[in-house]
Amino acid sequence: MSNPGGRFASYRNALTAISGRTGTPLPSLIISFAILHELTAIVPTVGIFYTARSLGAGERVVNAVAPSRDGSVDDQSWLNTQLRSWIDEGEQWAGRVGRRYGIFGFEKGEGVDQSQTSQLPGKLAGDVANAVLAYGAVKALLPIRVGLSLYLSPMFSRAVVEPIRLGGLRLLGRRPKSL
C-alpha cells in the first residue's frame, strides 16, 4: 500500500510543476524562498523595533495588548492566548538575543532570568518591550510573509540565485545543467 513515489511524491510533483512553469530550477526556487522568507522576517523586525523605539510605543503597546493572567473567562479566548504566547516567546527571544549580542541593554553573555527582565530600569525595559512588539508583529505577519516569499521566489531565483549559481559553476569549470 505504499505510494510508489514516496510520502512526499505529491509535493515533489507540485514543486516540479511550479519549477517548470516559472522556468527556474527547483533547488534555486527553494533557496530563493528560504532567503526571502528570512528577509521578510529580519527587515520588518528591525524596522518595527526602531519605529517603536523612536515613538516610545513598545511598552505601551505590549502592556495594552498583554491580557491579564487572572484566569477570567475573557482571558481564555484564542486571541488572548495567542497574544500571551507571542509576548512570552518575544520576551525569551529578546533575552536570548540581547545576552548573545549585547543589545537591548544586556551585557554580552549576561545571565538574566524572566523575573528580572520586567524589573530592569527604564530604557532597557523599553528596548525589551520594543523587541517584543517587533517579534509579535512579525509573527502576526507570517501569512503575508509566506505569500510574499512564494510570489517573489521565481523572480528572485532568476535575478539573484541563478546568476550566482551559474557564475560559481563557471569558476569551477563545469557546465550548467539545463532544465
XYZ file of N, CA, C and O in Angstrom:
716
model
N 0.795 -1.189 0.000
C 0.000 0.000 0.000
C 0.837 1.251 0.000
O 0.342 2.341 0.218
N 2.134 1.121 -0.190
C 2.982 2.309 -0.181
C 2.839 3.059 -1.499
O 2.605 2.487 -2.550
N 2.997 4.339 -1.417
C 2.929 5.219 -2.565
C 4.207 5.018 -3.379
O 5.307 5.067 -2.834
N 4.107 4.773 -4.692
C 5.303 4.492 -5.487
C 6.330 5.618 -5.471
O 7.515 5.374 -5.598
N 5.912 6.853 -5.292
C 6.850 7.968 -5.281
C 7.289 8.366 -3.888
O 8.047 9.301 -3.724
N 6.797 7.682 -2.880
C 7.142 8.034 -1.507
C 6.108 8.962 -0.893
O 5.124 9.348 -1.524
N 6.356 9.278 0.351
C 5.424 10.127 1.111
C 5.248 11.506 0.513
O 4.180 12.094 0.570
N 6.298 12.030 -0.031
C 6.283 13.413 -0.494
C 6.153 13.533 -2.010
O 6.472 14.576 -2.576
N 5.684 12.484 -2.658
C 5.581 12.494 -4.117
C 4.661 13.600 -4.619
O 4.960 14.275 -5.606
N 3.536 13.816 -3.950
C 2.613 14.851 -4.412
C 3.247 16.238 -4.284
O 3.057 17.093 -5.158
N 3.996 16.469 -3.207
C 4.679 17.756 -3.044
C 5.761 17.930 -4.099
O 5.903 19.009 -4.681
N 6.515 16.868 -4.316
C 7.582 16.929 -5.313
C 6.993 17.211 -6.695
O 7.529 18.026 -7.452
N 5.875 16.570 -7.027
C 5.237 16.805 -8.324
C 4.741 18.239 -8.451
O 4.906 18.870 -9.498
N 4.138 18.771 -7.396
C 3.646 20.151 -7.429
C 4.809 21.130 -7.568
O 4.730 22.093 -8.348
N 5.879 20.899 -6.818
C 7.042 21.790 -6.902
C 7.720 21.705 -8.268
O 8.189 22.719 -8.797
N 7.777 20.517 -8.840
C 8.359 20.350 -10.172
C 7.523 21.085 -11.207
O 8.069 21.711 -12.122
N 6.206 21.035 -11.059
C 5.328 21.763 -11.976
C 5.551 23.273 -11.857
O 5.606 23.983 -12.871
N 5.681 23.768 -10.638
C 5.943 25.201 -10.435
C 7.287 25.581 -11.038
O 7.425 26.618 -11.687
N 8.269 24.723 -10.843
C 9.596 24.971 -11.395
C 9.549 25.057 -12.915
O 10.140 25.956 -13.507
N 8.837 24.127 -13.537
C 8.716 24.141 -14.985
C 7.950 25.354 -15.490
O 8.308 25.968 -16.498
N 6.887 25.708 -14.793
C 6.049 26.838 -15.185
C 6.798 28.167 -15.055
O 6.632 29.065 -15.882
N 7.637 28.299 -14.043
C 8.355 29.559 -13.832
C 9.701 29.598 -14.549
O 10.324 30.661 -14.617
N 10.178 28.467 -15.018
C 11.445 28.432 -15.734
C 12.664 28.531 -14.835
O 13.716 28.999 -15.267
N 12.529 28.108 -13.595
C 13.656 28.138 -12.662
C 13.888 26.741 -12.109
O 12.939 26.001 -11.862
N 15.130 26.358 -11.909
C 15.408 25.044 -11.322
C 14.840 24.957 -9.895
O 14.837 25.939 -9.153
N 14.373 23.789 -9.543
C 13.737 23.596 -8.238
C 14.656 23.935 -7.061
O 14.223 24.646 -6.143
N 15.922 23.494 -7.041
C 16.777 23.879 -5.909
C 16.942 25.397 -5.782
O 16.933 25.938 -4.684
N 17.048 26.073 -6.905
C 17.176 27.522 -6.895
C 15.901 28.169 -6.358
O 15.941 29.155 -5.615
N 14.755 27.617 -6.700
C 13.473 28.119 -6.228
C 13.347 27.955 -4.715
O 12.896 28.861 -4.012
N 13.782 26.821 -4.208
C 13.718 26.559 -2.767
C 14.669 27.484 -2.006
O 14.310 28.049 -0.967
N 15.871 27.664 -2.526
C 16.836 28.576 -1.890
C 16.301 30.003 -1.915
O 16.408 30.736 -0.920
N 15.687 30.401 -3.021
C 15.105 31.737 -3.114
C 14.009 31.935 -2.080
O 13.943 32.977 -1.423
N 13.144 30.941 -1.916
C 12.086 31.047 -0.911
C 12.686 31.195 0.478
O 12.241 32.035 1.261
N 13.688 30.389 0.792
C 14.299 30.441 2.125
C 14.922 31.811 2.392
O 14.745 32.384 3.474
N 15.635 32.346 1.421
C 16.266 33.667 1.592
C 15.204 34.742 1.769
O 15.292 35.579 2.674
N 14.188 34.733 0.918
C 13.135 35.743 1.008
C 12.345 35.619 2.302
O 11.955 36.629 2.901
N 12.107 34.396 2.738
C 11.371 34.191 3.988
C 12.141 34.802 5.160
O 11.553 35.443 6.032
N 13.445 34.605 5.179
C 14.257 35.195 6.253
C 14.332 36.716 6.128
O 14.270 37.419 7.131
N 14.464 37.226 4.922
C 14.496 38.678 4.733
C 13.181 39.324 5.161
O 13.189 40.409 5.746
N 12.052 38.647 4.870
C 10.759 39.208 5.269
C 10.535 39.083 6.769
O 9.538 39.595 7.288
N 11.431 38.433 7.480
C 11.378 38.407 8.951
C 12.344 39.440 9.529
O 11.985 40.197 10.432
N 13.553 39.499 9.008
C 14.588 40.370 9.575
C 14.293 41.843 9.325
O 14.359 42.663 10.250
N 13.964 42.194 8.095
C 13.744 43.604 7.756
C 12.578 44.199 8.560
O 12.733 45.261 9.172
N 11.402 43.541 8.625
C 10.335 44.122 9.449
C 10.668 44.151 10.941
O 10.272 45.083 11.639
N 11.396 43.153 11.435
C 11.755 43.152 12.849
C 12.590 44.381 13.186
O 12.302 45.093 14.160
N 13.588 44.654 12.388
C 14.445 45.824 12.622
C 13.646 47.111 12.437
O 13.727 48.026 13.264
N 12.844 47.179 11.390
C 12.051 48.384 11.132
C 11.033 48.664 12.231
O 10.898 49.809 12.688
N 10.322 47.634 12.665
C 9.325 47.813 13.720
C 10.007 48.158 15.035
O 9.527 49.016 15.789
N 11.137 47.529 15.333
C 11.858 47.825 16.564
C 12.246 49.298 16.624
O 11.982 49.990 17.608
N 12.905 49.801 15.576
C 13.367 51.187 15.607
C 12.214 52.184 15.516
O 12.296 53.272 16.086
N 11.142 51.832 14.823
C 9.964 52.703 14.798
C 9.345 52.786 16.185
O 9.024 53.880 16.669
N 9.167 51.638 16.833
C 8.606 51.621 18.186
C 9.529 52.350 19.156
O 9.056 53.053 20.052
N 10.822 52.205 18.954
C 11.790 52.879 19.834
C 11.708 54.389 19.675
O 11.716 55.128 20.658
N 11.628 54.864 18.438
C 11.576 56.309 18.215
C 10.250 56.906 18.678
O 10.200 58.056 19.099
N 9.169 56.130 18.614
C 7.860 56.615 19.068
C 7.599 56.322 20.539
O 6.600 56.786 21.094
N 8.465 55.529 21.159
C 8.261 55.139 22.547
C 7.012 54.295 22.727
O 6.311 54.404 23.733
N 6.733 53.447 21.743
C 5.466 52.714 21.726
C 5.548 51.303 22.275
O 4.518 50.714 22.589
N 6.726 50.746 22.404
C 6.861 49.339 22.784
C 6.187 48.983 24.081
O 5.349 48.079 24.134
N 6.521 49.692 25.157
C 5.943 49.381 26.469
C 4.440 49.591 26.479
O 3.697 48.774 27.015
N 3.994 50.703 25.873
C 2.555 50.986 25.867
C 1.777 49.905 25.124
O 0.751 49.443 25.601
N 2.254 49.512 23.951
C 1.529 48.516 23.160
C 1.565 47.161 23.845
O 0.538 46.487 23.949
N 2.724 46.744 24.322
C 2.831 45.438 24.976
C 1.956 45.391 26.222
O 1.239 44.415 26.458
N 1.963 46.457 27.018
C 1.122 46.476 28.218
C -0.363 46.522 27.876
O -1.182 45.962 28.594
N -0.730 47.203 26.794
C -2.142 47.270 26.397
C -2.623 45.954 25.799
O -3.765 45.551 26.005
N -1.746 45.284 25.059
C -2.127 44.052 24.381
C -2.035 42.850 25.306
O -2.829 41.917 25.197
N -1.081 42.880 26.213
C -0.879 41.732 27.107
C -2.110 41.565 27.989
O -2.421 42.428 28.791
N -2.821 40.460 27.834
C -4.004 40.242 28.657
C -3.615 39.923 30.097
O -2.516 39.458 30.368
N -4.535 40.203 31.005
C -4.262 39.861 32.406
C -4.205 38.351 32.537
O -4.831 37.624 31.771
N -3.458 37.878 33.507
C -3.278 36.433 33.671
C -4.057 35.920 34.871
O -3.626 35.042 35.567
N -5.243 36.507 35.076
C -6.010 36.124 36.252
C -6.922 34.930 36.011
O -7.615 34.490 36.917
N -6.975 34.393 34.790
C -7.777 33.214 34.512
C -9.247 33.523 34.287
O -10.079 32.621 34.339
N -9.602 34.779 34.011
C -11.001 35.115 33.773
C -11.466 34.521 32.457
O -10.680 34.045 31.646
N -12.783 34.578 32.227
C -13.355 33.987 31.016
C -12.803 34.657 29.769
O -12.463 34.003 28.792
N -12.679 35.994 29.787
C -12.142 36.711 28.629
C -10.703 36.304 28.345
O -10.259 36.362 27.217
N -9.995 35.915 29.386
C -8.597 35.549 29.264
C -8.408 34.247 28.494
O -7.326 33.958 28.027
N -9.464 33.452 28.331
C -9.341 32.139 27.710
C -9.598 32.156 26.204
O -9.578 31.107 25.572
N -9.860 33.301 25.595
C -10.124 33.346 24.161
C -8.856 32.996 23.383
O -7.738 33.150 23.870
N -9.052 32.559 22.152
C -7.920 32.166 21.322
C -6.979 33.345 21.110
O -5.754 33.199 21.191
N -7.541 34.520 20.842
C -6.709 35.696 20.576
C -5.852 36.052 21.781
O -4.653 36.293 21.651
N -6.446 36.082 22.962
C -5.678 36.413 24.165
C -4.607 35.368 24.443
O -3.487 35.703 24.832
N -4.943 34.116 24.238
C -3.968 33.044 24.440
C -2.811 33.189 23.451
O -1.643 33.040 23.820
N -3.126 33.494 22.190
C -2.091 33.658 21.168
C -1.223 34.873 21.464
O 0.000 34.811 21.358
N -1.848 35.977 21.851
C -1.078 37.186 22.171
C -0.155 36.941 23.352
O 1.008 37.358 23.341
N -0.660 36.274 24.375
C 0.174 35.955 25.543
C 1.350 35.070 25.130
O 2.477 35.270 25.561
N 1.077 34.106 24.267
C 2.135 33.215 23.789
C 3.212 34.006 23.042
O 4.410 33.795 23.253
N 2.800 34.917 22.152
C 3.767 35.711 21.397
C 4.555 36.635 22.307
O 5.748 36.850 22.093
N 3.913 37.192 23.321
C 4.628 38.074 24.254
C 5.642 37.269 25.056
O 6.790 37.692 25.227
N 5.242 36.096 25.537
C 6.185 35.247 26.279
C 7.356 34.817 25.403
O 8.511 34.888 25.812
N 7.058 34.378 24.166
C 8.126 33.988 23.240
C 9.023 35.182 22.916
O 10.242 35.041 22.813
N 8.412 36.347 22.733
C 9.173 37.549 22.422
C 10.097 37.949 23.557
O 11.231 38.367 23.324
N 9.626 37.815 24.808
C 10.488 38.120 25.960
C 11.674 37.155 26.007
O 12.808 37.576 26.255
N 11.414 35.878 25.767
C 12.501 34.895 25.772
C 13.476 35.177 24.634
O 14.692 35.115 24.812
N 12.941 35.488 23.445
C 13.784 35.784 22.289
C 14.637 37.024 22.546
O 15.838 37.028 22.263
N 14.016 38.084 23.073
C 14.756 39.323 23.351
C 15.863 39.067 24.365
O 16.978 39.592 24.221
N 15.596 38.248 25.377
C 16.624 37.922 26.361
C 17.774 37.140 25.757
O 18.946 37.439 26.009
N 17.443 36.128 24.926
C 18.500 35.324 24.286
C 19.354 36.173 23.362
O 20.582 36.142 23.413
N 18.695 36.930 22.481
C 19.427 37.751 21.514
C 20.197 38.857 22.231
O 21.355 39.129 21.902
N 19.566 39.476 23.226
C 20.218 40.551 23.965
C 21.474 40.095 24.669
O 22.508 40.763 24.634
N 21.404 38.928 25.301
C 22.585 38.404 26.005
C 23.637 37.888 25.028
O 24.826 37.988 25.284
N 23.211 37.354 23.906
C 24.177 36.814 22.956
C 24.983 37.912 22.262
O 26.190 37.789 22.069
N 24.295 38.993 21.865
C 24.955 40.042 21.094
C 25.207 41.321 21.887
O 25.754 42.284 21.344
N 24.774 41.372 23.138
C 24.981 42.560 23.947
C 24.129 43.732 23.504
O 24.600 44.872 23.497
N 22.875 43.475 23.125
C 21.968 44.544 22.711
C 20.762 44.580 23.640
O 20.638 43.756 24.536
N 19.868 45.546 23.416
C 18.676 45.780 24.247
C 19.080 46.118 25.680
O 18.302 45.930 26.604
N 20.303 46.576 25.889
C 20.765 46.941 27.218
C 21.387 45.811 28.006
O 21.844 46.010 29.121
N 21.422 44.618 27.458
C 22.059 43.483 28.133
C 23.556 43.526 27.876
O 24.012 43.993 26.838
N 24.308 43.015 28.824
C 25.736 42.831 28.620
C 25.922 41.507 27.882
O 25.182 40.560 28.111
N 26.918 41.453 27.028
C 27.181 40.234 26.273
C 27.503 39.098 27.237
O 28.377 39.230 28.094
N 26.778 37.999 27.125
C 26.993 36.830 27.965
C 26.355 36.925 29.334
O 26.493 36.022 30.146
N 25.625 38.002 29.604
C 24.999 38.211 30.912
C 23.860 37.211 31.121
O 23.105 36.904 30.215
N 23.712 36.718 32.325
C 22.621 35.809 32.654
C 21.517 36.542 33.376
O 21.703 37.002 34.493
N 20.359 36.689 32.721
C 19.214 37.364 33.326
C 18.009 36.455 33.164
O 17.727 35.973 32.074
N 17.279 36.218 34.251
C 16.094 35.375 34.145
C 14.852 36.227 33.887
O 14.891 37.436 33.923
N 13.725 35.562 33.620
C 12.487 36.233 33.259
C 12.009 37.197 34.332
O 11.484 38.252 34.034
N 12.135 36.853 35.600
C 11.624 37.731 36.659
C 12.416 39.032 36.726
O 11.876 40.062 37.092
N 13.690 39.004 36.348
C 14.495 40.217 36.370
C 14.194 41.114 35.182
O 14.362 42.315 35.269
N 13.736 40.548 34.059
C 13.523 41.331 32.846
C 12.504 42.433 33.064
O 12.694 43.553 32.621
N 11.406 42.142 33.755
C 10.376 43.152 33.946
C 10.774 44.208 34.967
O 10.156 45.253 35.041
N 11.811 43.962 35.756
C 12.215 44.911 36.790
C 13.456 45.701 36.405
O 14.032 46.388 37.240
N 13.879 45.607 35.173
C 15.063 46.341 34.740
C 14.713 47.803 34.507
O 13.577 48.143 34.207
N 15.692 48.709 34.619
C 15.412 50.136 34.526
C 14.910 50.576 33.158
O 15.156 49.928 32.158
N 14.245 51.737 33.131
C 13.544 52.371 32.035
C 13.907 52.028 30.608
O 13.132 51.412 29.928
N 15.058 52.458 30.128
C 15.390 52.294 28.711
C 15.531 50.838 28.333
O 15.101 50.422 27.270
N 16.114 50.036 29.225
C 16.248 48.611 28.941
C 14.887 47.961 28.824
O 14.615 47.219 27.898
N 14.000 48.271 29.759
C 12.649 47.712 29.686
C 11.983 48.178 28.405
O 11.251 47.430 27.769
N 12.240 49.426 28.002
C 11.679 49.940 26.758
C 12.204 49.191 25.548
O 11.448 48.849 24.647
N 13.515 48.942 25.505
C 14.086 48.212 24.376
C 13.599 46.768 24.341
O 13.335 46.231 23.270
N 13.480 46.141 25.498
C 12.956 44.778 25.527
C 11.511 44.782 25.047
O 11.105 43.934 24.251
N 10.724 45.758 25.488
C 9.332 45.855 25.052
C 9.251 46.126 23.552
O 8.389 45.569 22.863
N 10.149 46.968 23.030
C 10.177 47.228 21.588
C 10.516 45.957 20.816
O 9.936 45.686 19.763
N 11.460 45.178 21.341
C 11.818 43.913 20.697
C 10.656 42.929 20.753
O 10.390 42.218 19.776
N 9.949 42.889 21.876
C 8.784 42.002 22.000
C 7.701 42.427 21.011
O 7.080 41.587 20.353
N 7.470 43.725 20.882
C 6.485 44.231 19.923
C 6.881 43.844 18.497
O 6.042 43.365 17.726
N 8.142 44.029 18.148
C 8.610 43.684 16.806
C 8.464 42.188 16.553
O 8.009 41.766 15.481
N 8.835 41.370 17.534
C 8.724 39.919 17.399
C 7.263 39.511 17.184
O 6.949 38.740 16.271
N 6.368 40.042 18.009
C 4.949 39.691 17.886
C 4.354 40.141 16.565
O 3.562 39.425 15.954
N 4.720 41.330 16.112
C 4.198 41.832 14.843
C 4.665 40.972 13.672
O 3.887 40.664 12.766
N 5.930 40.564 13.704
C 6.452 39.720 12.628
C 5.782 38.338 12.653
O 5.479 37.767 11.613
N 5.514 37.817 13.855
C 4.774 36.550 13.966
C 3.372 36.694 13.380
O 2.884 35.810 12.682
N 2.714 37.819 13.670
C 1.364 38.047 13.160
C 1.358 38.211 11.639
O 0.365 37.893 10.980
N 2.456 38.686 11.085
C 2.568 38.881 9.639
C 2.980 37.621 8.884
O 3.177 37.683 7.671
N 3.105 36.497 9.565
C 3.588 35.262 8.933
C 2.825 34.890 7.659
O 3.470 34.595 6.640
N 1.489 34.899 7.625
C 0.813 34.537 6.369
C 1.174 35.466 5.212
O 1.344 35.010 4.074
N 1.317 36.746 5.494
C 1.702 37.695 4.448
C 3.135 37.442 4.014
O 3.455 37.481 2.818
N 4.018 37.167 4.977
C 5.417 36.894 4.659
C 5.560 35.662 3.776
O 6.336 35.665 2.813
N 4.830 34.600 4.102
C 4.917 33.362 3.309
C 4.388 33.609 1.898
O 5.010 33.206 0.911
N 3.245 34.279 1.795
C 2.684 34.576 0.478
C 3.609 35.429 -0.366
O 3.814 35.166 -1.558
N 4.179 36.456 0.245
C 5.107 37.325 -0.465
C 6.357 36.554 -0.903
O 6.830 36.718 -2.032
N 6.868 35.706 -0.033
C 8.049 34.900 -0.371
C 7.749 33.948 -1.523
O 8.569 33.784 -2.427
N 6.577 33.313 -1.491
C 6.190 32.414 -2.585
C 6.043 33.172 -3.901
O 6.480 32.709 -4.955
N 5.429 34.340 -3.838
C 5.192 35.135 -5.041
C 6.499 35.632 -5.658
O 6.657 35.626 -6.883
N 7.434 36.059 -4.821
C 8.677 36.655 -5.324
C 9.789 35.645 -5.596
O 10.804 35.989 -6.197
N 9.633 34.400 -5.144
C 10.695 33.403 -5.296
C 11.150 33.175 -6.738
O 12.357 33.146 -7.002
N 10.239 32.984 -7.717
C 10.727 32.769 -9.090
C 11.539 33.944 -9.626
O 12.596 33.757 -10.232
N 11.072 35.174 -9.372
C 11.796 36.345 -9.845
C 13.161 36.462 -9.157
O 14.173 36.714 -9.802
N 13.188 36.252 -7.838
C 14.440 36.331 -7.086
C 15.403 35.244 -7.547
O 16.609 35.471 -7.652
N 14.867 34.085 -7.851
C 15.698 32.985 -8.325
C 16.359 33.338 -9.650
O 17.565 33.142 -9.827
N 15.561 33.852 -10.588
C 16.116 34.208 -11.900
C 17.076 35.383 -11.814
O 18.082 35.416 -12.515
N 16.792 36.370 -10.962
C 17.591 37.593 -10.924
C 18.821 37.498 -10.034
O 19.823 38.158 -10.295
N 18.769 36.665 -8.968
C 19.857 36.658 -8.000
C 20.503 35.276 -7.859
O 21.712 35.121 -8.046
N 19.716 34.280 -7.535
C 20.277 32.972 -7.195
C 20.891 32.278 -8.412
O 22.009 31.758 -8.340
N 20.175 32.264 -9.510
C 20.700 31.584 -10.707
C 21.977 32.225 -11.236
O 22.923 31.509 -11.567
N 22.072 33.549 -11.351
C 23.342 34.136 -11.793
C 24.511 33.782 -10.866
O 25.622 33.531 -11.340
N 24.262 33.729 -9.577
C 25.323 33.342 -8.636
C 25.702 31.881 -8.843
O 26.883 31.526 -8.877
N 24.693 31.015 -9.000
C 24.965 29.581 -9.218
C 25.729 29.362 -10.520
O 26.726 28.631 -10.552
N 25.285 30.025 -11.584
C 25.954 29.852 -12.879
C 27.377 30.412 -12.854
O 28.290 29.825 -13.437
N 27.581 31.542 -12.172
C 28.924 32.098 -12.031
C 29.838 31.161 -11.256
O 31.008 30.992 -11.596
N 29.296 30.545 -10.206
C 30.074 29.583 -9.431
C 30.450 28.363 -10.249
O 31.580 27.862 -10.155
N 29.516 27.888 -11.082
C 29.818 26.745 -11.944
C 30.893 27.100 -12.974
O 31.775 26.290 -13.262
N 30.808 28.306 -13.533
C 31.823 28.734 -14.497
C 33.201 28.829 -13.851
O 34.205 28.474 -14.468
N 33.239 29.322 -12.603
C 34.514 29.411 -11.890
C 35.120 28.034 -11.677
O 36.348 27.858 -11.692
N 34.265 27.051 -11.444
C 34.733 25.682 -11.219
C 34.973 24.940 -12.529
O 35.433 23.794 -12.508
N 34.670 25.570 -13.655
C 34.899 24.952 -14.955
C 33.879 23.875 -15.296
O 34.176 22.965 -16.074
N 32.693 23.955 -14.740
C 31.644 22.975 -15.014
C 30.590 23.590 -15.903
O 30.363 24.791 -15.919
N 29.911 22.720 -16.629
C 28.811 23.163 -17.473
C 27.513 23.079 -16.683
O 27.219 22.062 -16.064
N 26.718 24.144 -16.719
C 25.435 24.095 -16.020
C 24.460 23.160 -16.730
O 24.452 23.068 -17.962
N 23.668 22.464 -15.925
C 22.627 21.593 -16.484
C 21.440 22.446 -16.869
O 21.084 23.391 -16.187
N 20.821 22.104 -17.971
C 19.614 22.838 -18.377
C 18.392 22.166 -17.767
O 18.443 21.020 -17.348
N 17.275 22.910 -17.725
C 16.040 22.378 -17.166
C 15.498 21.235 -17.925
O 15.379 20.854 -18.872
